[in-house]
Coordinates of C-alpha atoms and ligand atoms in Angstrom, one line a residue:
M1 CA -60.5 35.3 43.8
R2 CA -58.6 37.1 45.5
T3 CA -55.7 35.7 47.6
P4 CA -55.7 37.3 51.3
F5 CA -52.7 38.9 52.3
I6 CA -51.4 39.4 55.8
A7 CA -48.5 41.8 55.9
G8 CA -46.5 42.2 59.3
N9 CA -44.9 45.3 59.5
W10 CA -42.1 45.7 62.8
K11 CA -41.4 49.1 61.8
M12 CA -38.2 50.3 64.1
N13 CA -38.3 47.4 65.9
L14 CA -36.4 44.2 66.4
T15 CA -32.4 43.1 66.6
I16 CA -31.4 40.8 64.0
G17 CA -30.6 38.4 66.7
K18 CA -34.9 39.0 67.7
A19 CA -35.6 38.8 63.8
R20 CA -34.0 35.4 63.4
E21 CA -35.8 34.6 66.1
L22 CA -39.4 35.4 65.1
V23 CA -39.0 34.2 61.5
R24 CA -37.7 31.0 62.4
V25 CA -40.8 30.0 64.2
L26 CA -42.9 31.7 61.6
D27 CA -41.5 29.9 58.7
K28 CA -42.2 26.6 60.8
E29 CA -45.6 27.4 61.7
I30 CA -46.7 29.5 58.3
G31 CA -43.7 28.8 56.1
A32 CA -45.7 26.8 53.5
V33 CA -49.2 28.4 53.9
K34 CA -50.9 28.4 50.2
D35 CA -54.2 30.0 50.8
V36 CA -52.8 33.4 52.5
E37 CA -49.7 35.2 51.3
V38 CA -47.8 36.2 54.0
L39 CA -45.4 38.8 54.2
V40 CA -42.9 40.5 57.2
A41 CA -41.0 44.3 56.8
P42 CA -38.5 43.9 59.2
P43 CA -36.4 47.3 59.7
L44 CA -34.0 47.6 57.1
T45 CA -30.8 46.4 59.5
A46 CA -32.4 43.1 60.1
L47 CA -33.5 42.5 56.0
A48 CA -30.3 40.4 54.9
A49 CA -30.9 38.2 58.0
V50 CA -34.3 37.4 57.0
I51 CA -33.9 36.9 53.9
S52 CA -31.8 34.6 54.1
E53 CA -33.8 32.8 57.1
L54 CA -36.6 32.5 55.0
H55 CA -34.4 31.3 51.5
A56 CA -37.2 28.2 51.4
S57 CA -40.4 29.6 52.4
R58 CA -43.2 31.0 51.0
I59 CA -43.5 33.8 53.6
K60 CA -41.9 37.3 51.5
V61 CA -39.9 40.2 52.4
A62 CA -40.6 43.6 52.2
A63 CA -38.6 47.0 53.1
Q64 CA -40.2 49.8 54.8
N65 CA -39.6 52.6 52.4
C66 CA -37.2 53.4 49.6
H67 CA -36.0 56.4 48.0
W68 CA -37.3 57.3 44.3
E69 CA -34.1 57.7 42.5
A70 CA -32.3 54.4 41.5
A71 CA -28.9 55.7 42.8
G72 CA -26.7 58.6 43.2
A73 CA -25.9 61.4 46.2
F74 CA -28.8 60.9 48.5
T75 CA -26.9 60.1 52.0
G76 CA -29.1 58.1 53.9
E77 CA -31.3 56.9 51.2
V78 CA -31.9 53.3 49.7
S79 CA -33.2 52.8 46.2
P80 CA -35.5 50.3 45.4
E81 CA -32.9 48.7 42.8
L82 CA -30.7 48.3 46.2
I83 CA -33.7 47.0 48.2
R84 CA -34.4 44.5 45.1
D85 CA -30.8 43.4 45.1
L86 CA -30.8 42.7 48.7
G87 CA -33.9 40.1 47.9
C88 CA -36.9 42.1 49.0
S89 CA -40.0 41.3 46.7
H90 CA -42.2 44.2 48.2
V91 CA -41.7 47.6 50.0
I92 CA -44.3 49.6 51.5
I93 CA -44.8 53.0 50.3
G94 CA -46.8 56.0 52.1
H95 CA -47.2 54.3 55.6
S96 CA -48.9 56.9 57.8
E97 CA -46.1 57.3 59.9
R98 CA -43.7 58.7 57.5
R99 CA -46.5 60.9 55.7
Q100 CA -46.6 62.4 59.4
Y101 CA -43.1 62.4 60.8
F102 CA -40.8 62.4 57.6
G103 CA -43.1 64.8 55.2
E104 CA -44.1 61.8 52.9
T105 CA -46.8 63.5 50.4
D106 CA -49.2 62.1 47.6
E107 CA -46.3 63.0 45.2
T108 CA -43.5 61.7 46.8
V109 CA -45.5 58.3 47.6
N110 CA -45.8 58.7 43.9
K111 CA -42.5 58.8 42.9
K112 CA -41.8 55.8 44.6
I113 CA -44.2 53.3 43.7
H114 CA -43.2 54.5 40.2
A115 CA -39.8 54.0 41.1
S116 CA -39.9 50.6 42.8
L117 CA -42.0 49.0 39.9
R118 CA -39.1 50.4 37.3
A119 CA -37.1 48.1 39.6
G120 CA -39.4 45.0 39.6
L121 CA -40.5 45.1 43.4
Q122 CA -44.2 44.8 44.5
V123 CA -45.4 47.7 46.5
I124 CA -47.6 47.8 49.4
A125 CA -49.3 51.6 49.0
C126 CA -50.7 53.0 52.5
I127 CA -53.5 55.6 52.8
G128 CA -55.6 56.4 55.8
E129 CA -57.2 59.4 57.1
T130 CA -56.7 61.1 60.6
L131 CA -59.3 61.5 63.6
A132 CA -59.6 65.0 62.9
E133 CA -60.6 64.5 59.1
R134 CA -62.6 61.6 60.2
E135 CA -65.3 63.8 62.8
A136 CA -64.9 66.3 59.8
G137 CA -66.6 63.9 57.7
K138 CA -63.6 63.8 55.2
T139 CA -62.7 60.3 55.3
T140 CA -63.9 59.7 51.9
V141 CA -62.5 62.1 50.0
I142 CA -58.7 62.0 52.1
V143 CA -58.7 58.7 51.1
E144 CA -59.7 58.6 47.5
T145 CA -56.9 61.5 46.9
Q146 CA -54.3 60.4 48.1
L147 CA -55.4 56.9 46.2
R148 CA -55.6 58.7 43.2
G149 CA -52.3 60.5 44.4
A150 CA -50.6 57.3 45.0
L151 CA -51.6 55.6 41.8
K152 CA -51.1 58.6 39.5
G153 CA -49.7 57.6 35.8
L154 CA -49.8 53.9 36.4
S155 CA -51.2 52.0 34.4
A156 CA -53.9 48.8 34.9
G157 CA -51.0 46.5 33.9
H158 CA -48.7 47.9 37.1
M159 CA -51.7 47.2 39.4
E160 CA -51.0 43.1 39.1
Y161 CA -47.5 44.3 41.5
V162 CA -50.1 47.0 43.8
T163 CA -51.7 46.4 47.2
V164 CA -53.7 49.2 48.6
A165 CA -53.9 49.1 52.5
Y166 CA -56.2 51.1 53.8
E167 CA -55.1 52.4 57.5
P168 CA -56.9 54.8 59.3
V169 CA -54.5 57.1 61.8
W170 CA -56.5 56.8 64.6
A171 CA -56.7 53.2 64.4
I172 CA -53.0 52.8 64.2
G173 CA -50.8 51.4 67.6
T174 CA -54.1 52.8 69.7
G175 CA -55.7 49.3 70.4
K176 CA -58.4 51.4 68.9
N177 CA -59.7 49.1 65.4
A178 CA -62.2 50.7 62.9
T179 CA -65.0 48.3 63.1
P180 CA -66.0 46.0 60.4
D181 CA -68.5 48.2 59.1
Q182 CA -66.0 51.0 58.8
A183 CA -63.7 49.7 57.2
Q184 CA -65.8 47.8 54.5
E185 CA -67.4 51.6 53.8
V186 CA -63.8 52.7 53.0
H187 CA -62.2 49.4 51.2
G188 CA -65.5 49.3 49.0
H189 CA -65.4 53.3 48.2
L190 CA -61.4 52.3 47.0
R191 CA -62.7 49.6 45.1
T192 CA -65.1 51.9 43.2
V193 CA -62.1 54.4 42.5
L194 CA -60.0 51.5 41.3
R195 CA -62.9 50.5 38.8
D196 CA -63.4 54.1 37.6
L197 CA -59.4 54.2 37.1
Y198 CA -59.1 50.8 35.6
G199 CA -62.2 49.2 35.0
S200 CA -63.9 46.2 36.7
A201 CA -61.8 43.7 35.8
V202 CA -58.3 45.0 37.5
A203 CA -60.4 46.4 40.2
D204 CA -61.7 43.1 41.2
T205 CA -58.5 41.8 41.6
V206 CA -56.3 44.2 43.6
R207 CA -56.3 43.5 47.3
I208 CA -56.9 46.4 49.3
Q209 CA -55.6 45.4 53.3
Y210 CA -56.9 46.7 56.5
G211 CA -54.3 47.8 58.7
G212 CA -54.6 49.5 62.3
S213 CA -54.5 47.4 65.8
V214 CA -55.1 44.2 64.2
K215 CA -55.2 41.4 66.8
P216 CA -56.1 37.5 66.5
S217 CA -59.2 38.8 68.1
N218 CA -60.9 40.7 65.2
I219 CA -59.0 39.5 62.2
K220 CA -61.9 36.8 61.1
E221 CA -64.8 39.8 61.1
L222 CA -63.1 42.1 59.2
M223 CA -62.1 39.7 57.1
D224 CA -65.4 38.5 56.2
K225 CA -65.9 42.0 54.7
P226 CA -66.3 41.3 50.8
D227 CA -63.6 44.1 50.4
I228 CA -61.2 43.3 52.8
D229 CA -58.5 41.4 51.4
G230 CA -55.9 41.4 54.0
A231 CA -54.4 43.3 56.7
L232 CA -51.5 45.8 57.0
V233 CA -50.1 44.3 61.1
G234 CA -48.0 46.7 63.4
G235 CA -48.2 45.6 67.0
A236 CA -48.7 42.2 66.4
S237 CA -46.7 40.9 63.8
L238 CA -43.9 41.3 66.8
E239 CA -44.8 38.3 68.5
A240 CA -45.1 34.8 66.7
T241 CA -48.2 33.9 68.2
S242 CA -50.4 36.7 67.5
F243 CA -49.4 37.2 63.8
I244 CA -50.0 33.1 63.1
G245 CA -53.3 33.5 65.2
I246 CA -54.1 36.6 62.4
V247 CA -52.4 34.5 59.4
K248 CA -54.8 31.1 60.5
C249 CA -57.8 33.2 61.2
R250 CA -59.7 30.8 58.9
G251 CA -59.0 27.7 60.8
Ligands
LIG301 P1 -50.6 48.7 64.3 O1 -49.6 49.1 63.3 O2 -51.5 47.0 63.5 O3 -49.8 48.8 65.8 O4 -51.7 49.2 64.6 C1 -50.0 49.4 61.9 C2 -49.3 49.8 60.7 O5 -49.2 50.9 61.5 O6 -49.5 49.3 59.6

């Protein structure tokens, strides 16, 4: 009942020219796919070009971050309103690289999610434990705290516009993905938390993506798990063949 959702997070990669080249191929190959929702998140500099290339496509476009204020004296920041104005439908919030390197906290993640929904953007909210946290047996507590923190104050109605991305930090960019069982264990718990917050009807409709070294070779067994509804793909989304392979994993 949940449409699979595959998103490509390009991070700080690809010039405008390379971004155009990539989405032209993606649009040709998977631009009309109906049984999977597909999204790309280019760097800010390539957003306008990608949006223009994809104007007639089913592929959606996200920004990778935003500020929590709508406008004002915040040099270097970009508000959800400006992102919406550009033509993005989505924004990624709380990616672990933002938490690790740019001081993102559960509180700022929550403010950014509220601001994005107010501006009419849909949100991919990222959470995930570090290797030290996993080895200390704290995975469940950490991801639950991050999820509750991210969603604080959001109504059941808001959840129609929110996707959760579980990305174990130790699996991001390392080539070491969580096993399908490890991922399912966390996804299942996150769904329980959603059920506690919003009831079963809502919890059953929220997509939970897995992220961390997703490739064409491991996507299918991840997606076969009952609570894994798609993927947030980094490295493998920078290359057309691998991203298309992931989107088409069910043939
Ligand atoms: P990766 O990145 O696929 O390169 O591990 C995933 C992510 O950070 O979203």
